[in-house]
Short mmCIF file of C-alpha atoms in Angstrom, two decimals:
data_model
loop_
_atom_site.label_atom_id
_atom_site.label_comp_id
_atom_site.label_asym_id
_atom_site.label_seq_id
_atom_site.Cartn_x
_atom_site.Cartn_y
_atom_site.Cartn_z
CA UNK P 1 31.81 32.97 -51.23
CA UNK P 2 33.45 35.45 -53.63
CA UNK P 3 32.28 39.04 -53.24
CA UNK P 4 32.13 41.72 -55.92
CA UNK P 5 35.89 42.32 -55.63
CA UNK P 6 36.69 38.69 -56.37
CA UNK P 7 38.13 38.17 -52.91
CA UNK P 8 37.96 34.69 -51.41
CA UNK P 9 35.56 34.76 -48.51
CA UNK P 10 34.09 32.08 -46.30
CA UNK P 11 30.61 31.24 -45.13
CA UNK P 12 28.42 31.97 -42.17
CA UNK P 13 25.16 30.46 -41.05
CA UNK P 14 23.50 31.87 -37.92
CA UNK P 15 23.40 29.21 -35.19
CA UNK P 16 19.99 27.83 -34.31
CA UNK P 17 18.70 28.17 -30.77
CA UNK P 18 18.19 25.13 -28.60
CA UNK P 19 14.52 25.79 -27.89
CA UNK P 20 13.53 28.91 -29.84
CA UNK P 21 9.99 30.18 -29.58
CA UNK P 22 10.23 32.97 -32.15
CA UNK P 23 11.84 33.37 -35.55
CA UNK P 24 15.27 34.97 -35.20
CA UNK P 25 16.43 37.05 -38.14
CA UNK P 26 19.96 36.56 -39.37
CA UNK P 27 22.36 39.26 -38.11
CA UNK P 28 23.01 41.99 -40.60
CA UNK P 29 26.59 42.71 -39.49
CA UNK P 30 29.35 41.94 -42.00
CA UNK P 31 30.28 38.29 -42.18
CA UNK P 32 33.00 36.32 -43.89
CA UNK P 33 30.67 35.45 -46.72
CA UNK P 34 30.00 39.10 -47.42
CA UNK P 35 26.53 38.06 -48.54
CA UNK P 36 23.09 38.16 -46.96
CA UNK P 37 20.24 36.09 -48.42
CA UNK P 38 17.32 38.00 -49.82
CA UNK P 39 14.09 37.89 -47.87
CA UNK P 40 12.55 35.48 -50.37
CA UNK P 41 15.68 33.33 -50.91
CA UNK P 42 14.79 29.63 -51.19
CA UNK P 43 16.58 26.43 -52.14
CA UNK P 44 15.93 25.24 -55.68
CA UNK P 45 14.27 21.99 -54.70
CA UNK P 46 12.70 22.92 -51.38
CA UNK P 47 9.89 25.23 -50.42
CA UNK P 48 10.51 27.27 -47.26
CA UNK P 49 9.27 25.88 -44.00
CA UNK P 50 7.32 28.73 -42.43
CA UNK P 51 7.86 28.85 -38.65
CA UNK P 52 4.65 28.21 -36.76
CA UNK P 53 3.55 28.52 -33.19
CA UNK P 54 4.85 25.59 -31.10
CA UNK P 55 2.36 22.78 -30.95
CA UNK P 56 2.16 19.53 -29.06
CA UNK P 57 4.46 16.70 -30.09
CA UNK P 58 2.97 13.92 -32.23
CA UNK P 59 4.85 11.11 -30.53
CA UNK P 60 8.15 9.27 -30.86
CA UNK P 61 7.65 8.49 -34.54
CA UNK P 62 7.38 12.20 -35.14
CA UNK P 63 10.62 12.81 -33.22
CA UNK P 64 12.43 10.20 -35.31
CA UNK P 65 11.04 11.59 -38.54
CA UNK P 66 11.99 15.17 -37.66
CA UNK P 67 15.55 14.10 -36.80
CA UNK P 68 15.86 12.08 -40.01
CA UNK P 69 14.66 14.98 -42.16
CA UNK P 70 16.91 17.51 -40.42
CA UNK P 71 19.93 15.21 -40.85
CA UNK P 72 19.09 14.63 -44.50
CA UNK P 73 18.92 18.35 -45.21
CA UNK P 74 22.14 18.86 -43.25
CA UNK P 75 23.86 16.36 -45.54
CA UNK P 76 22.79 18.48 -48.48
CA UNK P 77 24.22 21.58 -46.82
CA UNK P 78 27.49 19.77 -46.15
CA UNK P 79 27.73 18.74 -49.79
CA UNK P 80 27.17 22.32 -50.93
CA UNK P 81 29.83 23.54 -48.47
CA UNK P 82 32.39 21.16 -49.90
CA UNK P 83 31.35 22.12 -53.43
CA UNK P 84 32.00 25.76 -52.56
CA UNK P 85 35.37 24.92 -51.00
CA UNK P 86 36.39 22.84 -54.02
CA UNK P 87 35.27 25.45 -56.53
CA UNK P 88 37.28 28.13 -54.78
CA UNK P 89 40.48 26.12 -54.61
CA UNK P 90 40.15 25.08 -58.25
CA UNK P 91 39.79 28.70 -59.33
CA UNK P 92 36.21 28.43 -60.56
CA UNK P 93 34.40 31.44 -61.96
CA UNK P 94 33.20 33.74 -59.13
CA UNK P 95 29.63 33.51 -60.37
CA UNK P 96 29.73 29.73 -59.95
CA UNK P 97 30.95 30.00 -56.37
CA UNK P 98 28.36 32.70 -55.67
CA UNK P 99 25.57 30.49 -57.00
CA UNK P 100 26.67 27.55 -54.82
CA UNK P 101 26.81 29.81 -51.77
CA UNK P 102 23.36 31.21 -52.43
CA UNK P 103 21.92 27.70 -52.52
CA UNK P 104 23.74 26.70 -49.34
CA UNK P 105 22.59 29.77 -47.43
CA UNK P 106 19.03 29.23 -48.63
CA UNK P 107 19.11 25.60 -47.54
CA UNK P 108 20.57 26.50 -44.15
CA UNK P 109 17.83 29.06 -43.70
CA UNK P 110 15.25 26.44 -44.59
CA UNK P 111 16.73 24.05 -42.00
CA UNK P 112 16.64 26.75 -39.33
CA UNK P 113 13.04 27.65 -40.10
CA UNK P 114 12.05 23.99 -40.14
CA UNK P 115 13.50 23.38 -36.69
CA UNK P 116 11.90 26.53 -35.30
CA UNK P 117 8.52 25.40 -36.60
CA UNK P 118 8.65 22.23 -34.50
CA UNK P 119 7.13 21.89 -31.01
CA UNK P 120 9.46 23.07 -28.25
CA UNK P 121 9.90 19.59 -26.78
CA UNK P 122 10.88 18.18 -30.18
CA UNK P 123 13.40 20.97 -30.72
CA UNK P 124 14.89 20.10 -27.33
CA UNK P 125 15.11 16.42 -28.32
CA UNK P 126 16.96 17.33 -31.54
CA UNK P 127 19.42 19.44 -29.56
CA UNK P 128 19.94 16.99 -26.67
CA UNK P 129 23.16 15.15 -25.92
CA UNK P 130 24.26 12.50 -23.46
CA UNK P 131 26.94 14.94 -22.29
CA UNK P 132 24.67 17.91 -21.55
CA UNK P 133 26.53 21.14 -20.78
CA UNK P 134 26.60 24.01 -23.27
CA UNK P 135 27.23 24.05 -26.99
CA UNK P 136 29.69 26.17 -28.97
CA UNK P 137 27.19 29.04 -28.98
CA UNK P 138 26.90 29.06 -25.21
CA UNK P 139 23.41 27.58 -25.25
CA UNK P 140 22.39 24.92 -22.77
CA UNK P 141 22.35 21.41 -24.20
CA UNK P 142 19.61 19.30 -22.59
CA UNK P 143 20.39 15.78 -21.41
CA UNK P 144 18.30 12.67 -22.25
CA UNK P 145 16.80 12.79 -18.78
CA UNK P 146 15.67 16.38 -19.27
CA UNK P 147 13.93 15.79 -22.60
CA UNK P 148 12.80 12.25 -21.85
CA UNK P 149 14.73 9.11 -22.73
CA UNK P 150 12.11 8.02 -25.24
CA UNK P 151 12.29 11.27 -27.19
CA UNK P 152 16.08 11.31 -27.03
CA UNK P 153 16.31 7.72 -28.31
CA UNK P 154 13.81 8.39 -31.11
CA UNK P 155 15.68 11.51 -32.24
CA UNK P 156 19.03 9.72 -32.05
CA UNK P 157 17.80 6.77 -34.11
CA UNK P 158 16.14 9.05 -36.62
CA UNK P 159 19.34 11.00 -37.14
CA UNK P 160 21.08 7.75 -38.11
CA UNK P 161 18.66 6.90 -40.92
CA UNK P 162 20.35 9.19 -43.49
CA UNK P 163 23.67 7.50 -42.69
CA UNK P 164 22.07 4.11 -43.35
CA UNK P 165 20.79 5.39 -46.69
CA UNK P 166 24.25 6.77 -47.48
CA UNK P 167 25.72 3.34 -46.74
CA UNK P 168 23.30 1.59 -49.13
CA UNK P 169 22.27 3.79 -52.05
CA UNK P 170 25.52 5.14 -53.62
CA UNK P 171 27.23 1.75 -53.48
CA UNK P 172 24.15 -0.02 -54.80
CA UNK P 173 23.88 2.30 -57.79
CA UNK P 174 27.62 2.04 -58.50
CA UNK P 175 27.52 -1.75 -58.26
CA UNK P 176 24.67 -2.03 -60.74
CA UNK P 177 26.41 0.36 -63.12
CA UNK P 178 29.64 -1.61 -62.87
CA UNK P 179 27.78 -4.83 -63.63
CA UNK P 180 26.16 -3.28 -66.69
CA UNK P 181 29.60 -2.19 -67.87
CA UNK P 182 30.77 -5.81 -67.76
CA UNK P 183 32.76 -5.65 -64.52
CA UNK P 184 32.75 -8.69 -62.27
CA UNK P 185 33.83 -9.79 -58.81
CA UNK P 186 36.43 -7.50 -57.32
CA UNK P 187 35.65 -4.76 -59.83
CA UNK P 188 32.02 -4.55 -58.73
CA UNK P 189 33.00 -4.67 -55.06
CA UNK P 190 35.54 -1.89 -55.58
CA UNK P 191 32.94 0.26 -57.35
CA UNK P 192 30.52 -0.18 -54.47
CA UNK P 193 33.11 0.59 -51.80
CA UNK P 194 34.44 3.57 -53.75
CA UNK P 195 31.04 5.17 -54.23
CA UNK P 196 30.10 4.67 -50.58
CA UNK P 197 33.45 6.05 -49.43
CA UNK P 198 33.13 9.15 -51.60
CA UNK P 199 29.62 9.83 -50.25
CA UNK P 200 30.77 9.63 -46.63
CA UNK P 201 33.93 11.60 -47.40
CA UNK P 202 31.94 14.45 -48.95
CA UNK P 203 29.61 14.58 -45.96
CA UNK P 204 32.42 14.61 -43.40
CA UNK P 205 34.69 17.10 -45.16
CA UNK P 206 31.80 19.40 -46.02
CA UNK P 207 30.52 19.40 -42.46
CA UNK P 208 34.00 20.06 -41.08
CA UNK P 209 34.60 22.97 -43.46
CA UNK P 210 31.26 24.53 -42.66
CA UNK P 211 31.88 24.24 -38.90
CA UNK P 212 35.35 25.75 -39.24
CA UNK P 213 34.09 28.74 -41.20
CA UNK P 214 31.27 29.39 -38.75
CA UNK P 215 33.65 29.20 -35.80
CA UNK P 216 36.18 31.56 -37.34
CA UNK P 217 33.40 33.93 -38.34
CA UNK P 218 32.07 34.15 -34.78
CA UNK P 219 35.48 34.46 -33.05
CA UNK P 220 36.13 38.11 -32.00
CA UNK P 221 38.96 39.96 -33.68
CA UNK P 222 40.73 40.47 -30.34
CA UNK P 223 40.85 36.73 -29.72
CA UNK P 224 41.95 36.01 -33.29
CA UNK P 225 44.90 38.39 -32.81
CA UNK P 226 46.54 35.76 -30.60
CA UNK P 227 47.25 33.81 -33.79
CA UNK P 228 50.60 35.11 -35.15
CA UNK P 229 49.54 34.55 -38.75
CA UNK P 230 46.32 36.47 -38.27
CA UNK P 231 48.10 39.26 -36.39
CA UNK P 232 50.61 39.54 -39.24
CA UNK P 233 47.81 39.85 -41.79
CA UNK P 234 46.05 42.51 -39.73
CA UNK P 235 49.01 44.59 -38.52
CA UNK P 236 51.75 44.14 -41.10
CA UNK P 237 49.68 43.78 -44.24
CA UNK P 238 46.89 46.09 -43.17
CA UNK P 239 44.02 43.72 -43.98
CA UNK P 240 40.59 44.18 -42.47
CA UNK P 241 39.21 41.66 -40.00
CA UNK P 242 37.15 39.95 -42.68
CA UNK P 243 39.98 39.93 -45.20
CA UNK P 244 42.37 38.36 -42.69
CA UNK P 245 39.83 35.72 -41.66
CA UNK P 246 39.18 34.96 -45.32
CA UNK P 247 42.89 34.43 -45.92
CA UNK P 248 43.10 31.98 -43.04
CA UNK P 249 40.05 30.01 -44.14
CA UNK P 250 41.39 29.76 -47.69
CA UNK P 251 44.91 28.74 -46.65
CA UNK P 252 46.71 25.58 -47.84
CA UNK P 253 46.67 24.31 -44.24
CA UNK P 254 42.88 24.34 -44.22
CA UNK P 255 42.83 22.63 -47.60
CA UNK P 256 45.09 19.87 -46.25
CA UNK P 257 42.84 19.49 -43.21
CA UNK P 258 39.75 19.11 -45.38
CA UNK P 259 41.57 16.53 -47.50
CA UNK P 260 42.34 14.55 -44.36
CA UNK P 261 38.71 14.82 -43.26
CA UNK P 262 37.58 13.48 -46.64
CA UNK P 263 39.99 10.54 -46.36
CA UNK P 264 38.80 9.66 -42.86
CA UNK P 265 35.18 9.80 -43.95
CA UNK P 266 35.84 7.77 -47.09
CA UNK P 267 37.74 4.94 -45.38
CA UNK P 268 35.41 4.57 -42.40
CA UNK P 269 32.36 5.13 -44.62
CA UNK P 270 33.36 2.28 -46.93
CA UNK P 271 33.66 0.04 -43.87
CA UNK P 272 30.27 1.13 -42.60
CA UNK P 273 28.73 0.54 -46.00
CA UNK P 274 30.09 -3.01 -46.14
CA UNK P 275 28.81 -3.69 -42.63
CA UNK P 276 25.31 -2.43 -43.41
CA UNK P 277 24.99 -4.14 -46.81
CA UNK P 278 26.99 -7.36 -46.30
CA UNK P 279 26.98 -7.97 -42.57
CA UNK P 280 29.78 -8.36 -40.06
CA UNK P 281 33.06 -9.95 -41.13
CA UNK P 282 33.65 -13.31 -39.47
CA UNK P 283 30.08 -13.68 -38.18
CA UNK P 284 28.76 -16.09 -40.81
CA UNK P 285 28.75 -19.12 -38.52
CA UNK P 286 27.11 -17.38 -35.56
CA UNK P 287 23.50 -17.16 -34.52
CA UNK P 288 21.37 -14.02 -34.58
CA UNK P 289 22.64 -12.60 -31.28
CA UNK P 290 26.22 -13.52 -32.10
CA UNK P 291 26.08 -11.80 -35.47
CA UNK P 292 24.50 -8.73 -33.88
CA UNK P 293 27.22 -8.62 -31.21
CA UNK P 294 30.05 -8.88 -33.75
CA UNK P 295 28.39 -6.27 -35.94
CA UNK P 296 27.95 -3.93 -32.98
CA UNK P 297 31.64 -4.23 -32.16
CA UNK P 298 32.73 -3.59 -35.74
CA UNK P 299 30.34 -0.66 -36.12
CA UNK P 300 31.41 0.91 -32.83
CA UNK P 301 35.09 0.67 -33.78
CA UNK P 302 34.52 2.09 -37.27
CA UNK P 303 32.28 5.04 -36.43
CA UNK P 304 34.07 5.71 -33.15
CA UNK P 305 37.28 6.13 -35.13
CA UNK P 306 35.49 8.37 -37.59
CA UNK P 307 34.17 10.61 -34.81
CA UNK P 308 37.44 10.84 -32.91
CA UNK P 309 39.64 11.44 -35.96
CA UNK P 310 37.22 13.98 -37.38
CA UNK P 311 37.09 15.92 -34.11
CA UNK P 312 40.88 15.91 -33.74
CA UNK P 313 41.34 17.26 -37.27
CA UNK P 314 38.66 19.91 -36.69
CA UNK P 315 40.31 21.12 -33.50
CA UNK P 316 43.68 21.19 -35.24
CA UNK P 317 42.25 23.29 -38.08
CA UNK P 318 40.69 25.72 -35.60
CA UNK P 319 44.01 26.06 -33.79
CA UNK P 320 45.74 26.84 -37.08
CA UNK P 321 43.08 29.42 -37.89
CA UNK P 322 43.35 31.03 -34.46
CA UNK P 323 39.76 30.41 -33.40
CA UNK P 324 40.84 27.83 -30.80
CA UNK P 325 43.83 28.17 -28.50
CA UNK P 326 44.50 24.62 -27.32
CA UNK P 327 43.47 21.04 -27.96
CA UNK P 328 40.66 19.60 -25.81
CA UNK P 329 41.01 15.80 -25.45
CA UNK P 330 37.69 15.56 -23.62
CA UNK P 331 35.89 16.83 -26.69
CA UNK P 332 37.55 14.15 -28.82
CA UNK P 333 36.61 11.50 -26.26
CA UNK P 334 32.99 12.64 -26.43
CA UNK P 335 33.08 12.43 -30.22
CA UNK P 336 34.55 8.92 -30.03
CA UNK P 337 31.87 7.65 -27.65
CA UNK P 338 29.03 9.31 -29.56
CA UNK P 339 30.27 7.84 -32.84
CA UNK P 340 30.74 4.43 -31.26
CA UNK P 341 27.17 4.38 -29.94
CA UNK P 342 25.73 5.18 -33.34
CA UNK P 343 28.05 2.69 -35.02
CA UNK P 344 27.07 -0.04 -32.57
CA UNK P 345 23.39 0.39 -33.44
CA UNK P 346 24.04 0.32 -37.20
CA UNK P 347 26.48 -2.57 -36.90
CA UNK P 348 24.16 -4.67 -34.76
CA UNK P 349 21.38 -4.26 -37.32
CA UNK P 350 23.69 -5.06 -40.23
CA UNK P 351 25.15 -8.12 -38.52
CA UNK P 352 21.74 -9.50 -37.56
CA UNK P 353 20.10 -8.94 -40.95
CA UNK P 354 22.90 -10.38 -43.08
CA UNK P 355 23.43 -13.68 -41.36
CA UNK P 356 25.96 -15.84 -43.17
CA UNK P 357 26.11 -13.59 -46.19
CA UNK P 358 29.68 -12.42 -45.73
CA UNK P 359 32.28 -14.13 -47.94
CA UNK P 360 34.79 -16.20 -46.00
CA UNK P 361 38.23 -17.18 -47.23
CA UNK P 362 38.68 -20.89 -46.71
CA UNK P 363 42.05 -22.22 -45.63
CA UNK P 364 44.23 -23.08 -48.60
CA UNK P 365 47.17 -25.49 -48.82
CA UNK P 366 50.47 -23.94 -49.89
CA UNK P 367 50.23 -25.55 -53.32
CA UNK P 368 47.40 -27.41 -54.99
CA UNK P 369 48.64 -30.93 -55.79
CA UNK P 370 49.09 -31.76 -59.45
CA UNK P 371 46.27 -33.37 -61.34
CA UNK P 372 46.42 -37.11 -62.04
CA UNK P 373 44.23 -36.78 -65.10
CA UNK P 374 43.16 -34.11 -67.51
CA UNK P 375 39.62 -33.26 -68.54
CA UNK P 376 39.05 -30.91 -71.45
CA UNK P 377 37.13 -27.73 -70.67
CA UNK P 378 34.37 -28.62 -73.12
CA UNK P 379 33.87 -32.08 -71.62
CA UNK P 380 33.97 -30.65 -68.10
CA UNK P 381 31.35 -28.05 -68.93
CA UNK P 382 29.09 -30.66 -70.52
CA UNK P 383 29.39 -32.89 -67.47
CA UNK P 384 28.64 -29.96 -65.17
CA UNK P 385 25.27 -29.70 -66.86
CA UNK P 386 24.70 -33.41 -67.28
CA UNK P 387 25.42 -34.35 -63.67
CA UNK P 388 22.91 -31.99 -62.11
CA UNK P 389 20.14 -33.85 -60.33
CA UNK P 390 16.40 -33.49 -60.51
CA UNK P 391 14.35 -34.25 -57.42
CA UNK P 392 11.14 -36.04 -56.62
CA UNK P 393 9.79 -36.86 -53.18
CA UNK P 394 8.31 -40.14 -54.41
CA UNK P 395 11.59 -41.97 -55.02
CA UNK P 396 14.08 -41.16 -52.25
CA UNK P 397 17.61 -42.46 -52.57
CA UNK P 398 19.81 -42.73 -49.50
CA UNK P 399 23.46 -41.61 -49.67
CA UNK P 400 25.71 -44.46 -50.79
CA UNK P 401 23.02 -46.27 -52.80
CA UNK P 402 22.98 -46.53 -56.58
CA UNK P 403 20.28 -44.49 -58.32
CA UNK P 404 17.40 -46.54 -59.77
CA UNK P 405 17.73 -44.97 -63.17
CA UNK P 406 20.87 -43.37 -64.60
CA UNK P 407 18.79 -40.96 -66.69
CA UNK P 408 16.55 -39.53 -63.98
CA UNK P 409 17.93 -39.65 -60.46
CA UNK P 410 15.35 -38.71 -57.82
CA UNK P 411 15.96 -37.62 -54.23
CA UNK P 412 13.70 -36.78 -51.32
CA UNK P 413 12.49 -33.18 -51.39
CA UNK P 414 13.29 -32.58 -47.72
CA UNK P 415 16.71 -31.04 -47.24
CA UNK P 416 19.36 -32.96 -45.38
CA UNK P 417 20.33 -31.52 -41.97
CA UNK P 418 23.55 -29.53 -41.64
CA UNK P 419 25.90 -32.45 -41.05
CA UNK P 420 29.38 -33.35 -42.16
CA UNK P 421 29.50 -34.64 -45.75
CA UNK P 422 30.81 -38.20 -46.14
CA UNK P 423 31.96 -39.74 -49.43
CA UNK P 424 29.64 -42.07 -51.30
CA UNK P 425 30.40 -45.73 -51.75
CA UNK P 426 32.22 -45.18 -55.04
CA UNK P 427 36.02 -45.53 -54.88
CA UNK P 428 37.51 -42.18 -53.84
CA UNK P 429 39.43 -40.12 -56.34
CA UNK P 430 42.34 -37.78 -55.68
CA UNK P 431 41.95 -35.85 -58.90
CA UNK P 432 41.97 -32.13 -58.16
CA UNK P 433 38.99 -30.34 -59.66
CA UNK P 434 39.81 -29.03 -63.11
CA UNK P 435 39.02 -25.58 -64.52
CA UNK P 436 35.88 -25.41 -66.59
CA UNK P 437 34.58 -23.08 -69.21
CA UNK P 438 32.24 -20.42 -67.75
CA UNK P 439 28.64 -21.43 -67.26
CA UNK P 440 25.92 -19.07 -68.52
CA UNK P 441 25.01 -16.53 -65.85
CA UNK P 442 21.36 -17.49 -66.19
CA UNK P 443 22.21 -21.11 -65.27
CA UNK P 444 24.02 -20.05 -62.11
CA UNK P 445 21.22 -17.70 -61.13
CA UNK P 446 18.70 -20.50 -61.62
CA UNK P 447 20.74 -22.79 -59.35
CA UNK P 448 20.95 -20.09 -56.68
CA UNK P 449 17.20 -19.57 -56.91
CA UNK P 450 16.65 -23.31 -56.45
CA UNK P 451 18.90 -23.24 -53.40
CA UNK P 452 16.68 -20.56 -51.88
CA UNK P 453 13.48 -22.50 -52.58
CA UNK P 454 12.41 -24.28 -49.35
CA UNK P 455 10.69 -26.96 -51.45
CA UNK P 456 13.87 -27.74 -53.37
CA UNK P 457 16.54 -29.91 -51.70
CA UNK P 458 19.39 -28.19 -53.54
CA UNK P 459 21.65 -26.61 -50.93
CA UNK P 460 24.95 -25.97 -52.74
CA UNK P 461 26.13 -24.22 -55.91
CA UNK P 462 29.72 -24.13 -57.17
CA UNK P 463 30.93 -21.12 -59.16
CA UNK P 464 34.22 -21.72 -61.01
CA UNK P 465 37.09 -19.31 -60.58
CA UNK P 466 36.72 -16.15 -62.66
CA UNK P 467 32.93 -16.08 -62.69
CA UNK P 468 31.05 -13.46 -60.65
CA UNK P 469 29.01 -14.38 -57.61
CA UNK P 470 25.39 -13.33 -58.21
CA UNK P 471 23.72 -10.88 -55.88
CA UNK P 472 20.59 -11.36 -53.78
CA UNK P 473 21.76 -14.61 -52.21
CA UNK P 474 19.23 -16.55 -50.11
CA UNK P 475 19.27 -15.74 -46.38
CA UNK P 476 21.84 -17.80 -44.49
CA UNK P 477 24.00 -18.45 -47.56
CA UNK P 478 27.62 -19.15 -46.70
CA UNK P 479 30.07 -17.89 -49.32
CA UNK P 480 33.23 -20.03 -49.23
CA UNK P 481 36.08 -18.82 -51.44
CA UNK P 482 38.93 -21.10 -52.60
CA UNK P 483 41.43 -20.87 -55.42
CA UNK P 484 39.38 -23.23 -57.57
CA UNK P 485 36.20 -21.23 -57.17
CA UNK P 486 33.41 -20.28 -54.77
CA UNK P 487 30.91 -22.54 -53.03
CA UNK P 488 27.53 -21.08 -52.11
CA UNK P 489 25.72 -23.25 -49.60
CA UNK P 490 23.08 -23.12 -46.92
CA UNK P 491 24.49 -26.29 -45.34
CA UNK P 492 27.03 -25.65 -42.58
CA UNK P 493 28.43 -29.18 -42.93
CA UNK P 494 29.17 -28.69 -46.62
CA UNK P 495 30.74 -25.31 -45.90
CA UNK P 496 33.07 -26.93 -43.37
CA UNK P 497 33.95 -29.75 -45.77
CA UNK P 498 34.76 -27.31 -48.57
CA UNK P 499 36.81 -25.07 -46.29
CA UNK P 500 39.68 -27.51 -45.67
CA UNK P 501 41.70 -30.04 -47.61
CA UNK P 502 42.15 -30.52 -51.33
CA UNK P 503 39.23 -29.76 -53.63
CA UNK P 504 38.94 -33.01 -55.53
CA UNK P 505 36.40 -34.17 -58.08
CA UNK P 506 35.12 -36.66 -55.49
CA UNK P 507 34.61 -33.94 -52.89
CA UNK P 508 32.74 -31.74 -55.37
CA UNK P 509 30.54 -34.68 -56.39
CA UNK P 510 29.64 -35.23 -52.73
CA UNK P 511 28.99 -31.56 -52.10
CA UNK P 512 26.88 -31.01 -55.19
CA UNK P 513 25.07 -34.36 -55.15
CA UNK P 514 26.46 -35.66 -58.45
CA UNK P 515 26.06 -39.36 -59.27
CA UNK P 516 29.79 -39.78 -59.89
CA UNK P 517 32.86 -37.55 -60.09
CA UNK P 518 33.58 -36.03 -63.47
CA UNK P 519 36.96 -37.76 -63.84
CA UNK P 520 35.41 -41.19 -63.24
CA UNK P 521 32.60 -40.42 -65.64
CA UNK P 522 35.11 -39.56 -68.36
CA UNK P 523 37.24 -42.61 -67.62
CA UNK P 524 34.27 -45.00 -67.79
CA UNK P 525 33.31 -43.85 -71.25
CA UNK P 526 29.68 -44.28 -70.21
CA UNK P 527 28.88 -41.52 -67.69
CA UNK P 528 25.65 -41.72 -65.73
CA UNK P 529 23.96 -38.53 -66.78
CA UNK P 530 20.75 -36.94 -65.67
CA UNK P 531 18.64 -34.24 -67.12
CA UNK P 532 19.10 -30.92 -65.33
#
């Protein structure tokens, strides 16, 4: 933070012990921040967690909950760290930076006290790692076998819950806001991806900056002198240890490193958000296990990249600051594997839950063939409404047969199995489907709702090009995108039929269950219409 002299200074948070049994007071020696929290300092929105005597663990659910809460608070601390970094580099008023730092230090103190108030075995589970060894503070890191595989798994899963929330909430809010502002299709998707990416970028860059500052703060002056830049600041310019460290932490090189961290977090975070909220790309036609496997692979690749790239950039920044002498590839490998494991779990869940909900681009011919007839938009829109079918289980009509009444066509209420769609007996038409005027959003939503009703045989809805695809699609919905528009269907056979070949009026009549194609209805002058 900025001290009374207006000098740029960095931050320091005392490291927590692996299995502390007493409350450890923060060291009172000078630190880069130049600021010590008051005894009663508290975050604005949190009451302090008073350390208590260790008590027995309350089970695996308690381990997961403790890990989730610790990770959530850590996200808040990361956001405040990045806010402090940004305010400094933008030349904000010193009092603003000081206020942000006070809140961050108070929150970090709250996190430390919260962890120390937990039972010793739960603290060990929160600090455990599949790699074991010692951490950056020289403290022993317990392995899963030492804390118990159940507790380790519960803590690991709990720590992922805030990431799941980060993948869902910001994008969901941004998508709703974009829809209210009149945005559609790609605009809404871009708003969701952008908000999710920013959230993950803030978390990654903030965490990286905080870790860098803490590392530099704890590195002895003698070791820092091996950095030529630091040695020049100390010997040639006569700066104190804390002034020289502050200069390094506030350098343009560190700013560039934090920008790269933000970019890595934003790009991989947007991918993670899409995986969690939309499911795995290319897994729409697979079963539950297949979708989970594809999702696990995509999640592992995305979050593994995030972990490895983030660690590499962090080590590079520490080398530039003089707190680390050489690059450690093993550390990056550990970060890659740890990120991949977490990503695989999130991806498997996202792929399994969102079966068939991922839009697929159907194969398109190089050029759509020219139309052999023209239908006015008004007439086309009227026929879209008129040719919708109502259903009644009492009067089934088999495919290829003429309806008993051109005004009220009735079909069996049981849905047809997922089979290939064959043309009806009417002479085929080669007329390419014509653009139509937009249908009311309420009409499309009503059709989608009917498609999701197990008592309604409707299994396909066509959305003309330029109209948005509604949200909250029924489970198992396949979203097939072509130049002419988008087909939503729960019938795999219809999805396959729509995917290839020309999109003719005859094909659309077969897919949607219309009595006759629109072009034939117009040509006859006496279309067979039904009441929707």
